PDB file of C-alpha atoms in Angstrom:
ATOM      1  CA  UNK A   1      -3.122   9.338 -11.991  1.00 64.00           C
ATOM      2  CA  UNK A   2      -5.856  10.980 -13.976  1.00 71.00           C
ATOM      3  CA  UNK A   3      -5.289   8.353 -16.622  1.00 74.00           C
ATOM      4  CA  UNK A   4      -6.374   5.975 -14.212  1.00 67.00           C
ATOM      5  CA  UNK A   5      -9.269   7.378 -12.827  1.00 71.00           C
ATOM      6  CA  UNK A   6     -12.665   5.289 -12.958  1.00 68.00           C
ATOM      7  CA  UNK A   7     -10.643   2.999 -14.929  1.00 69.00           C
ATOM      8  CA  UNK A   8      -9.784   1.162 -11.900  1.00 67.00           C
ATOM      9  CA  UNK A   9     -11.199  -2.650 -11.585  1.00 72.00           C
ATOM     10  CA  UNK A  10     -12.658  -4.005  -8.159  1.00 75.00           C
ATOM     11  CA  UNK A  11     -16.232  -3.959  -6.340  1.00 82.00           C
ATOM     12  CA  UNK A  12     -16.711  -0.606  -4.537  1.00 83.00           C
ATOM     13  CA  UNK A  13     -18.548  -2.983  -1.986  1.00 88.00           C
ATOM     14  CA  UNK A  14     -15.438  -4.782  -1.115  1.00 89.00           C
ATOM     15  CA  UNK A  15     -13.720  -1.818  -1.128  1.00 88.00           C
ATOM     16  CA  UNK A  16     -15.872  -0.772   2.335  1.00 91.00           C
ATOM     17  CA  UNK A  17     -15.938  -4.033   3.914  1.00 93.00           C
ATOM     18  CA  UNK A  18     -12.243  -4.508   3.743  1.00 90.00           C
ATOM     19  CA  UNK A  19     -11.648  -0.520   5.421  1.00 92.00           C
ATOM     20  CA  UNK A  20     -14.302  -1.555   7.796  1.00 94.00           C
ATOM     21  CA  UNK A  21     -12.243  -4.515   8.692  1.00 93.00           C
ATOM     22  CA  UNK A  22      -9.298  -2.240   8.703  1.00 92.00           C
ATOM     23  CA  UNK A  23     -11.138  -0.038  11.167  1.00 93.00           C
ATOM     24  CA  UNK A  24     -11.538  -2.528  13.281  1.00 95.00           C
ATOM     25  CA  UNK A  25      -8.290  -4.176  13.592  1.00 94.00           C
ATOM     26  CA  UNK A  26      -6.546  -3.975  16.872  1.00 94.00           C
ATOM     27  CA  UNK A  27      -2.949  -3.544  14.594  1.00 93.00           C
ATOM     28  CA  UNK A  28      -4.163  -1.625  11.126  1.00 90.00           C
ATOM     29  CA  UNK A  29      -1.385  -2.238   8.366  1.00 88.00           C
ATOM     30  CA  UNK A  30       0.318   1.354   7.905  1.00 87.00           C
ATOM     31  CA  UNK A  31       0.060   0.532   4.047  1.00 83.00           C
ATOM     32  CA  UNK A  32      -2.710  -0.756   2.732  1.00 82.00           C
ATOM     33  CA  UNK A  33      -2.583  -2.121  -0.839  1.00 84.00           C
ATOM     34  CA  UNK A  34      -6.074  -2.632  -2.677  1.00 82.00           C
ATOM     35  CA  UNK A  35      -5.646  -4.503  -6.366  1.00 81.00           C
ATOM     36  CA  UNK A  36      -3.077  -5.731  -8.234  1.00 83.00           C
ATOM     37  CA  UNK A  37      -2.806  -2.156  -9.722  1.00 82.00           C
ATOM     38  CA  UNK A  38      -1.217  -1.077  -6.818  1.00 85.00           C
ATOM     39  CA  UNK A  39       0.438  -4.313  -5.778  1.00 88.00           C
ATOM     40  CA  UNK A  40       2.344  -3.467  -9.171  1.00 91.00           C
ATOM     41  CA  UNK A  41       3.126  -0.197  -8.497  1.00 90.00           C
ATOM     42  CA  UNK A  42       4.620  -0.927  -4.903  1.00 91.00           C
ATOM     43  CA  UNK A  43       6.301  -3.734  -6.145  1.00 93.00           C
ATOM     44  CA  UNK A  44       8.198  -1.325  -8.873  1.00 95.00           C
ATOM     45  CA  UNK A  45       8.591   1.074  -6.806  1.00 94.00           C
ATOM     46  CA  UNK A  46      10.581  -0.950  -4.265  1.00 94.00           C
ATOM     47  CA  UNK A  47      12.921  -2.302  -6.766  1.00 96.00           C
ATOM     48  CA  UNK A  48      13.640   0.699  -7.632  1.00 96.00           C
ATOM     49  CA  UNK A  49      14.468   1.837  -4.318  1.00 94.00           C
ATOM     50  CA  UNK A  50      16.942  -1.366  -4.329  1.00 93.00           C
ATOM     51  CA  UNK A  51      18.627  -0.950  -7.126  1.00 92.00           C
ATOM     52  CA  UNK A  52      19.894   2.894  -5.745  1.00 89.00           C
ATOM     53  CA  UNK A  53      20.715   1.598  -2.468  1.00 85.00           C
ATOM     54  CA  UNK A  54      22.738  -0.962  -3.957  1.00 85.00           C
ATOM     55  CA  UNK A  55      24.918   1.193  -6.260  1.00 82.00           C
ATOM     56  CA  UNK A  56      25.246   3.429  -3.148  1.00 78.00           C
ATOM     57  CA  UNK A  57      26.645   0.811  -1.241  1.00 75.00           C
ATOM     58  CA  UNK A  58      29.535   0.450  -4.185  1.00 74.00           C
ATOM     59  CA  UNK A  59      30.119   4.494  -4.364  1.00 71.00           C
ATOM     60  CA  UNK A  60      33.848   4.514  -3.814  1.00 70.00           C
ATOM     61  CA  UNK A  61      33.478   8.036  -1.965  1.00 70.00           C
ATOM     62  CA  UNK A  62      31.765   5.640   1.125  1.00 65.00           C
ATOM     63  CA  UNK A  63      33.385   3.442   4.222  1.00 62.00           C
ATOM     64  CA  UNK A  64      32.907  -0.350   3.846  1.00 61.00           C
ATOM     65  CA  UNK A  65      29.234  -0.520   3.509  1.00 56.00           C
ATOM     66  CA  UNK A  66      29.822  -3.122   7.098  1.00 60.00           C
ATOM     67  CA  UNK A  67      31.233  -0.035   8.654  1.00 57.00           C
ATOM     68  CA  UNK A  68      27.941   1.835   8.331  1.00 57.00           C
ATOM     69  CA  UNK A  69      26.214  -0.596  10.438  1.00 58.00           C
ATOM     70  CA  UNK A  70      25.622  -0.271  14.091  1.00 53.00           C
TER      71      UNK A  70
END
């Protein structure tokens, strides 16, 4: 992250109106992505995440992945 620092793109401005606006929601997003930056990382992240649930799901040491569903 330190590589990153004040190397970031985006208005500072509409960095405050948009968490004023999230202050003020009723419903706030729990996450809150700012930039495509972070968009990116999210995005990687997640299909990351995917890709070791789904060889999990094939692990021949597991039940039927349908049997591990309530």
């Amino acid at each position: 992250m330190s590589i990153r620092n004040s190397k970031q793109s985006g208005d500072p401005q509409k960095l405050v109106e948009e968490l004023v606006n999230l202050i003020n929601m009723r419903n706030p997003p729990v996450h809150l992505i700012l930039g495509p930056d972070s968009d990116k990382l999210i995005k990687d992240k997640k299909a990351k995440n995917m890709e070791e649930f789904e060889a999990y799901k094939k692990s021949p040491c597991l039940p039927t992945y349908k049997t591990l569903i309530y």
